[in-house]
Short mmCIF file of C-alpha atoms in Angstrom, two decimals:
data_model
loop_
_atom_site.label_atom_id
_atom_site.label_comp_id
_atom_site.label_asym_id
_atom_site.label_seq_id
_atom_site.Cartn_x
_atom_site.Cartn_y
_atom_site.Cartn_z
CA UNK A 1 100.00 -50.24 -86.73
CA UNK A 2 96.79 -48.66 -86.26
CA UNK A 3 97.56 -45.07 -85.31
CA UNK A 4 98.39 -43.22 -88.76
CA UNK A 5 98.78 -39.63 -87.39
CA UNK A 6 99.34 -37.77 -83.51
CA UNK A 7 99.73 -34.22 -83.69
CA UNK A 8 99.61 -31.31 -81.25
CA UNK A 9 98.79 -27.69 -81.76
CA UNK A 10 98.45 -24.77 -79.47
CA UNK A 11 95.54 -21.58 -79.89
CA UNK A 12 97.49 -18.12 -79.77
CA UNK A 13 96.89 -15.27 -77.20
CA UNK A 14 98.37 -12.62 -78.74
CA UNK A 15 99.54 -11.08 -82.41
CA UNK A 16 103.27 -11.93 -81.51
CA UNK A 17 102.42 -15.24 -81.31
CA UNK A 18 104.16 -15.89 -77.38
CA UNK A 19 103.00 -16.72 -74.04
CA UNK A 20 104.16 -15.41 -70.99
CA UNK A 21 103.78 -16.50 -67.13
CA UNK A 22 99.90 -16.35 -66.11
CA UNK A 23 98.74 -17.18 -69.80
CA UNK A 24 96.17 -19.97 -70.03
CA UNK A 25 97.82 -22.40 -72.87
CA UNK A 26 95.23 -24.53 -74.68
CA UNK A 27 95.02 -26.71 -77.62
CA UNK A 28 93.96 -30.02 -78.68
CA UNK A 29 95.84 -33.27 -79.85
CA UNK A 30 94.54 -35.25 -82.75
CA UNK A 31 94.93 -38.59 -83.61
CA UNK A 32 93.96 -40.75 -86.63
CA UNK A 33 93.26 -44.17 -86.34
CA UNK A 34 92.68 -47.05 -89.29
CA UNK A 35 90.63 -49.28 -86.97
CA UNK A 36 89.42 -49.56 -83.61
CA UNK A 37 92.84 -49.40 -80.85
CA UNK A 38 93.41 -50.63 -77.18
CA UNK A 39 95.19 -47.96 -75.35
CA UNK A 40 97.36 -48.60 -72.17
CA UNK A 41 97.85 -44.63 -71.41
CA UNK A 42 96.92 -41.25 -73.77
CA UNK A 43 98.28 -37.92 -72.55
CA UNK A 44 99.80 -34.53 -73.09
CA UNK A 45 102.26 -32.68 -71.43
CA UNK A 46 103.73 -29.03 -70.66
CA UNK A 47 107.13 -28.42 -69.78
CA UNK A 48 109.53 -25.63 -69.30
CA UNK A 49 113.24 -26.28 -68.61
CA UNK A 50 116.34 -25.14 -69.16
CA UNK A 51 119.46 -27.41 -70.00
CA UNK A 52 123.55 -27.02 -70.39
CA UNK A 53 125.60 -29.32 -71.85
CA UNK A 54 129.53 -29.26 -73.03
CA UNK A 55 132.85 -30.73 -72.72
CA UNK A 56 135.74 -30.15 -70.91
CA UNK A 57 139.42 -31.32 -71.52
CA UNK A 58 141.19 -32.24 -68.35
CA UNK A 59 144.68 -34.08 -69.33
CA UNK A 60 143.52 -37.23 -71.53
CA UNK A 61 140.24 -37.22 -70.50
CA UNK A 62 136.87 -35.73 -71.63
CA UNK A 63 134.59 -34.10 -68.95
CA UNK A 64 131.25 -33.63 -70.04
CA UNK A 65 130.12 -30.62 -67.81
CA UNK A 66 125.83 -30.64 -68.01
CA UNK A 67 122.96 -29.20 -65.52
CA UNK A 68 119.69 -28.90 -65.93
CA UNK A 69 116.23 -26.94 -64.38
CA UNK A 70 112.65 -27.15 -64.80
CA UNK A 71 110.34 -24.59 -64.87
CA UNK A 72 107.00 -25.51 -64.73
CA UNK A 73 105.54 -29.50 -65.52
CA UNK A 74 101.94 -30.43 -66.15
CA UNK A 75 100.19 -33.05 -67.54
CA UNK A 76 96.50 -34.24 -68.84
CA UNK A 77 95.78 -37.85 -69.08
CA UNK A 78 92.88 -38.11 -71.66
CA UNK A 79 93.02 -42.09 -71.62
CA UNK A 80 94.43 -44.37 -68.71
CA UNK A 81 94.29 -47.96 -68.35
CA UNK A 82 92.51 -49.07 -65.41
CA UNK A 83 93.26 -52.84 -66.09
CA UNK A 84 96.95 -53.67 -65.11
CA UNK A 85 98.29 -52.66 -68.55
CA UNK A 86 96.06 -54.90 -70.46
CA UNK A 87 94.74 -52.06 -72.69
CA UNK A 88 91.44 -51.72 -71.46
CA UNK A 89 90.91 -48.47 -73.40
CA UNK A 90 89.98 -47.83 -76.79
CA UNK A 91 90.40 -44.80 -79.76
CA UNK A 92 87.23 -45.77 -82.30
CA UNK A 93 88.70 -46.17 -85.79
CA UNK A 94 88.84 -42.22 -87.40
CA UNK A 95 89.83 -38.66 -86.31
CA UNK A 96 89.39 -38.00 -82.98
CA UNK A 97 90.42 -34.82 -81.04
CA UNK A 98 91.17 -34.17 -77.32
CA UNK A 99 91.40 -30.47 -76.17
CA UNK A 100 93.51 -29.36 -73.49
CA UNK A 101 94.27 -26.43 -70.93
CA UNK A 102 96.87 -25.54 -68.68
CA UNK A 103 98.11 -22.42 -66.73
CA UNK A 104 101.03 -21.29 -66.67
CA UNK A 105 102.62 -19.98 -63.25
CA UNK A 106 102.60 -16.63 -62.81
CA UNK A 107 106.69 -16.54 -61.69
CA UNK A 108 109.86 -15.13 -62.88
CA UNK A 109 110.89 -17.46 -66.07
CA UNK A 110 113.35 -16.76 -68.61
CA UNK A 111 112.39 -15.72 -72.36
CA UNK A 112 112.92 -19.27 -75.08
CA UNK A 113 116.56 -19.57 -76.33
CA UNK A 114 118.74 -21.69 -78.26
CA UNK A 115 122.80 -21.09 -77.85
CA UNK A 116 126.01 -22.60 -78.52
CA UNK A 117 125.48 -25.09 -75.48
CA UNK A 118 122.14 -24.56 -73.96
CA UNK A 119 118.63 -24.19 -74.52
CA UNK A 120 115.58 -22.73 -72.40
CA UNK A 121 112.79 -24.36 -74.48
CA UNK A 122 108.99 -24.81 -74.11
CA UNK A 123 107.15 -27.29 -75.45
CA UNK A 124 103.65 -29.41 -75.25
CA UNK A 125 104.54 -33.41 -75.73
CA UNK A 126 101.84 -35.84 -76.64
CA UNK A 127 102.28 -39.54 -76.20
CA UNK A 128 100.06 -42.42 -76.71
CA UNK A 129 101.05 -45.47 -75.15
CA UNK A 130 99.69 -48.93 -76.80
CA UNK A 131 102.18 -51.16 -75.47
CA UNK A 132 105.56 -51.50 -73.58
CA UNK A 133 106.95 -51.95 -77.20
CA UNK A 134 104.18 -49.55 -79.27
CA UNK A 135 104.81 -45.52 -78.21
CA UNK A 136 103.79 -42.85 -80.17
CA UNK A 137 104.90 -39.98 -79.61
CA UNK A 138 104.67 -35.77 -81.30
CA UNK A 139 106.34 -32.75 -79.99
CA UNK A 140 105.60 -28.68 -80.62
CA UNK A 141 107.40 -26.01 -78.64
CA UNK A 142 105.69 -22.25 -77.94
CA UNK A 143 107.50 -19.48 -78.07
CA UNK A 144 107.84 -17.90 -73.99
CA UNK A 145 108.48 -14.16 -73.64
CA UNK A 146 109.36 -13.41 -69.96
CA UNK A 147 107.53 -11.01 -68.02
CA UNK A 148 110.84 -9.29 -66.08
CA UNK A 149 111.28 -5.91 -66.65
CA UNK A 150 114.95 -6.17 -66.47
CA UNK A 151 116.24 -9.23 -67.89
CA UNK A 152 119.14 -7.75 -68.65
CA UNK A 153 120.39 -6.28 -65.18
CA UNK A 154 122.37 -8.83 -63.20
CA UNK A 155 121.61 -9.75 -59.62
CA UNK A 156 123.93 -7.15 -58.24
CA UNK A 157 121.52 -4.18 -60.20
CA UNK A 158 118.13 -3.46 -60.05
CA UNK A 159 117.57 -1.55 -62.39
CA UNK A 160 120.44 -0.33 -65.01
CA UNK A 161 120.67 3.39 -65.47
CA UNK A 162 121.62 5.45 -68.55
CA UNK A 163 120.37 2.84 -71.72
CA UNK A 164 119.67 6.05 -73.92
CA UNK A 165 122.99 8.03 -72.48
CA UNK A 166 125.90 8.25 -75.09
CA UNK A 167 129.28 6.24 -74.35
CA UNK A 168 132.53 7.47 -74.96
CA UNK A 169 135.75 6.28 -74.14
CA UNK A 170 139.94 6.92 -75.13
CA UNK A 171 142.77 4.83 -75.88
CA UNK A 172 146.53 6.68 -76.25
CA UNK A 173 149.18 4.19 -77.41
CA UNK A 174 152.94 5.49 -78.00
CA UNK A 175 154.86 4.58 -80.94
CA UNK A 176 158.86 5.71 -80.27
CA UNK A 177 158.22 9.85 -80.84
CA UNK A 178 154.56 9.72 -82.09
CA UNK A 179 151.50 8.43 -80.43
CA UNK A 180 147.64 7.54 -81.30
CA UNK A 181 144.70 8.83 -79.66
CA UNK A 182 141.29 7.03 -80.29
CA UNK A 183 137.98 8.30 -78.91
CA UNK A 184 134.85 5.79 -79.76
CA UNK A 185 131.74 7.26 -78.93
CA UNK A 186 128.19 5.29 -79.50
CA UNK A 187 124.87 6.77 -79.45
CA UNK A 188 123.34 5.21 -76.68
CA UNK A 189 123.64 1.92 -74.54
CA UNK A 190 120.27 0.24 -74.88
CA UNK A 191 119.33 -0.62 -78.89
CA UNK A 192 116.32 -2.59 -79.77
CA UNK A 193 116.07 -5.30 -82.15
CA UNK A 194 115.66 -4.10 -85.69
CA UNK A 195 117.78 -1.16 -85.17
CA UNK A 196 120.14 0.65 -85.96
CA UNK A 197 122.89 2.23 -83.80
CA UNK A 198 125.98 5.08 -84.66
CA UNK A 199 129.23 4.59 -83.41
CA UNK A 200 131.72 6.94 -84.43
CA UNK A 201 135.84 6.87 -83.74
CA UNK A 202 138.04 9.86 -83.36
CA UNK A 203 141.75 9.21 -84.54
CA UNK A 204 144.50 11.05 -83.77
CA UNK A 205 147.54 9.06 -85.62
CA UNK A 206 150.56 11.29 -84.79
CA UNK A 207 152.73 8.19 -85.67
CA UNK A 208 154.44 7.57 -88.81
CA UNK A 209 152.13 4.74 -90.24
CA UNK A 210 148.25 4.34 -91.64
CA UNK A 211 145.61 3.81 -88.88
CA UNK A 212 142.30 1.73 -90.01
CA UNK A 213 139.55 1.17 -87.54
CA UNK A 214 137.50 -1.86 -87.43
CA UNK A 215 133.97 -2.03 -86.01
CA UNK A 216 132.41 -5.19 -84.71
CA UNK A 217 128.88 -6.44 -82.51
CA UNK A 218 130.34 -9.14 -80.30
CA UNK A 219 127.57 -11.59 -78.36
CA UNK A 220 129.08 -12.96 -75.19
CA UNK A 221 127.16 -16.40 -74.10
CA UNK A 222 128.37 -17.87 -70.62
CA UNK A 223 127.15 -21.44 -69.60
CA UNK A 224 127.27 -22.84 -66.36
CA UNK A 225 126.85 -25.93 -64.95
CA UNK A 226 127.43 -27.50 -61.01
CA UNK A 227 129.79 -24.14 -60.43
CA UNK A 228 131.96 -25.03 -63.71
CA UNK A 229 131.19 -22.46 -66.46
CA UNK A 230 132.14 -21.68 -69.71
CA UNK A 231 131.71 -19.20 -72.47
CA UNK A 232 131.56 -18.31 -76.13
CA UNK A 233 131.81 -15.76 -78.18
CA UNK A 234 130.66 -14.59 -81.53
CA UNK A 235 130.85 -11.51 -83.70
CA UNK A 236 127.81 -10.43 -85.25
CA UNK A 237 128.69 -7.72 -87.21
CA UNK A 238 131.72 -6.14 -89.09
CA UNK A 239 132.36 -3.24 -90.55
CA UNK A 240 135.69 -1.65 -91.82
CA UNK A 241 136.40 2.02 -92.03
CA UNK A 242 138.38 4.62 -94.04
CA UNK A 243 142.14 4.52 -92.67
CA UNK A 244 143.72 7.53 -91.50
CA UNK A 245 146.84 8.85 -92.61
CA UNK A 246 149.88 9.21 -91.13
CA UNK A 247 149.95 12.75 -88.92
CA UNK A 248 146.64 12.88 -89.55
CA UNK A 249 143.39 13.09 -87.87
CA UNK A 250 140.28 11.97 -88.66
CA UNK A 251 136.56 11.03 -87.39
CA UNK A 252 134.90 8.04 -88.74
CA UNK A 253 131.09 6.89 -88.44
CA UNK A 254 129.64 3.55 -89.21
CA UNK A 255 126.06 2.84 -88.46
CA UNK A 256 125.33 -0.97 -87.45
CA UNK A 257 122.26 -2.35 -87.86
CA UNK A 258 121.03 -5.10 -85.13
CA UNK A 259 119.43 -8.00 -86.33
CA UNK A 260 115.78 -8.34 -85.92
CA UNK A 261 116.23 -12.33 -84.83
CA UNK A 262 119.03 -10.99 -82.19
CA UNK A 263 118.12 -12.60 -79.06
CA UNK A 264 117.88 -9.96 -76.80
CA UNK A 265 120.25 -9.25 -73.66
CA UNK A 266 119.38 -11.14 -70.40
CA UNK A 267 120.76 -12.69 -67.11
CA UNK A 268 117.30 -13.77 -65.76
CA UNK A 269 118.27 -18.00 -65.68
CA UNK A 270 120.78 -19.27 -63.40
CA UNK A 271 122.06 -21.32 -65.88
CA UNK A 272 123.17 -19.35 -68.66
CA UNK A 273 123.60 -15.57 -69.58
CA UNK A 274 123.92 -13.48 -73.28
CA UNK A 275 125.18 -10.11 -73.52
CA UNK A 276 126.66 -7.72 -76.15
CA UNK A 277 129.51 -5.41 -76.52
CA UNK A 278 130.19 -3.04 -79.56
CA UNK A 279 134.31 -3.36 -79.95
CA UNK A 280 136.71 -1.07 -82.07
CA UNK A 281 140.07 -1.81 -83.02
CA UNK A 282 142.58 0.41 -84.62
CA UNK A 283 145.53 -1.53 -86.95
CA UNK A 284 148.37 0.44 -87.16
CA UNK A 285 150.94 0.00 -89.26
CA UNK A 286 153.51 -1.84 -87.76
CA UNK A 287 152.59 -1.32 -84.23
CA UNK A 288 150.23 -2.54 -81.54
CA UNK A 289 146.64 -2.63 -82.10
CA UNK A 290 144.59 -0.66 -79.96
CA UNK A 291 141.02 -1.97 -78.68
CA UNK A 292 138.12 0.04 -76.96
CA UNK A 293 134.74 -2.15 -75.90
CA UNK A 294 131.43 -0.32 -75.11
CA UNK A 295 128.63 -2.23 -73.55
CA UNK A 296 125.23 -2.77 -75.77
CA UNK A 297 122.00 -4.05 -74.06
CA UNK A 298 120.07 -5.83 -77.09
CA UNK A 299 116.31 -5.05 -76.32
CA UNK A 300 113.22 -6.20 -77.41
CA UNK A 301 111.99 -4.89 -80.65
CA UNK A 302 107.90 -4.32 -81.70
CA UNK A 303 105.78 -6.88 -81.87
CA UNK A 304 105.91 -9.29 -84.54
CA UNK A 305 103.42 -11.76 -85.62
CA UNK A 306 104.98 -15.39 -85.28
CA UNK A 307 103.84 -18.57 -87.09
CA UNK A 308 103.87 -22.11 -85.35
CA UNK A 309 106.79 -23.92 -85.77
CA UNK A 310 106.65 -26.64 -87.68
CA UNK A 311 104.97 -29.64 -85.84
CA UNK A 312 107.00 -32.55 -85.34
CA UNK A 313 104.12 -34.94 -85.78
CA UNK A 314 104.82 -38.93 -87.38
CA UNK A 315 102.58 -40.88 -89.82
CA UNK A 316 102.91 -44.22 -89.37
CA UNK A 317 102.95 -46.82 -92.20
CA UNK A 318 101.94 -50.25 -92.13
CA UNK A 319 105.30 -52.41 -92.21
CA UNK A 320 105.12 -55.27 -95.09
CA UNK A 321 104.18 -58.84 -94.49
#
């Protein structure tokens, strides 16, 4: 095997280390050779897709439910056989390196993600072809950052109003002769990765047992493939606070802090969606819970240098004799 090492790499345009539609995305793919090689085909490609994939239960049988759309495809041939597959062209024996450029179209795309079951990735793809049998191949993906100012509105909203307006809603739950009362308020609806948000809860326990609130981040991800969808859900954070005595009342604050790695909120892909949702439960003693949920648009935080992912690039060792 005469090719010892294929890797791609990509040059940054900015400190967070992401592209975005209209960027010019260039790099170079190098390849190491121990001797002089015929070639069939040498290329490298850009893609950007998104894909679902999960299974369904119906009776005995297993439905696997999976969709999948593409972005934007290009590709440079650096080497192409012109001489029926025969391997007419040839890599001198050393390190050799091809640079590359493409453009990315200026259109609505969605921002890179990886969820429970779906991905919208990005990635360049080298491949060196030296016979039907002999493929090399090395893969990087590039972090996208979409361009949409509002990601996280739906279709049905333009724009959505009131992210740095305070929430508040009530619960009231009867227990025989006594009842609760619970007022959650947050700070705002719109939080940025990295920070923090206050959410406080008002109790009223006019019943005869303890009352101990319970404060939670929930992500929501919904899938959806050929009009099937499904959807999963995660807590993120969880905080317990002080319980209130009975005919007592009592306001509790917790401050949760969002995670800086939090993907943020959006509905800008057909194919999947991820939104947030602070939730507050009361336990009583020995009586129905209550539960209040609040809306949270996860936004995207300051600028942050990235590194490269780790290539996925192959050395290849002679096999023994």
């Amino acid at each position: 095997m005469t090719v010892k090492y294929l890797w791609v790499e990509y040059n940054k345009v900015n400190e967070r280390g992401t592209f975005s539609p209209g960027d010019t995305l260039s790099g170079r793919v190098t390849v190491v050779t121990s001797k002089e090689t015929k070639v069939q085909c040498f290329l490298v490609k850009a893609k950007g897709k998104a894909k679902v994939t999960w299974c369904d239960q119906e009776g005995e049988a297993t439905v696997v439910r999976s969709d999948k759309k593409k972005y934007f495809y290009f590709e440079h041939i650096f080497l192409q056989d012109k001489n029926s597959g025969k391997g007419s062209e040839i890599i001198r024996r050393g390190r050799h390196v091809y640079p590359f450029t493409f453009v990315i179209p200026n259109t609505d795309m969605p921002s890179s993600y990886r969820g429970k079951w779906g991905n919208i990735t990005y990635s360049l793809r080298a491949k060196l072809t030296q016979s039907l049998w002999l493929v090399h191949k090395t893969k990087t993906e590039f972090p996208f950052l979409t361009k949409s100012e509002f990601p996280f509105a739906s279709k049905s909203e333009t724009i959505i109003i009131g992210l740095k307006e305070r929430q508040c809603a009530t619960r009231i739950s009867f227990y025989g002769t006594g009842k609760v009362t619970m007022n959650v308020t947050s700070e705002k609806m719109g939080v940025k990765q990295g920070e923090a948000i206050g959410v406080s809860v008002e109790v009223l326990n006019n019943s005869a047992g303890t009352a101990t609130p319970e404060f939670y981040l929930c992500e929501k991800e919904t899938f959806v493939a050929k009009s099937k969808r499904t959807v999963h859900r995660n807590d993120i954070l969880f905080a317990t606070g002080d319980s209130v005595p009975a005919e007592t009342s009592q306001t509790i604050t917790k401050v949760l802090s969002v995670p800086l790695q939090l993907p943020p909120t959006f509905f800008n892909c057909c194919m999947m969606k991820v939104e947030y949702r602070l939730k507050v439960i009361l336990n009583v003693n020995l009586a129905r819970d209550l539960e209040i949920k609040l809306p949270l648009v996860v936004l995207l935080g300051s600028p942050k240098p990235q590194q490269q992912k780790p290539r996925r690039s192959i050395w290849f060792r002679n096999l023994p004799a």
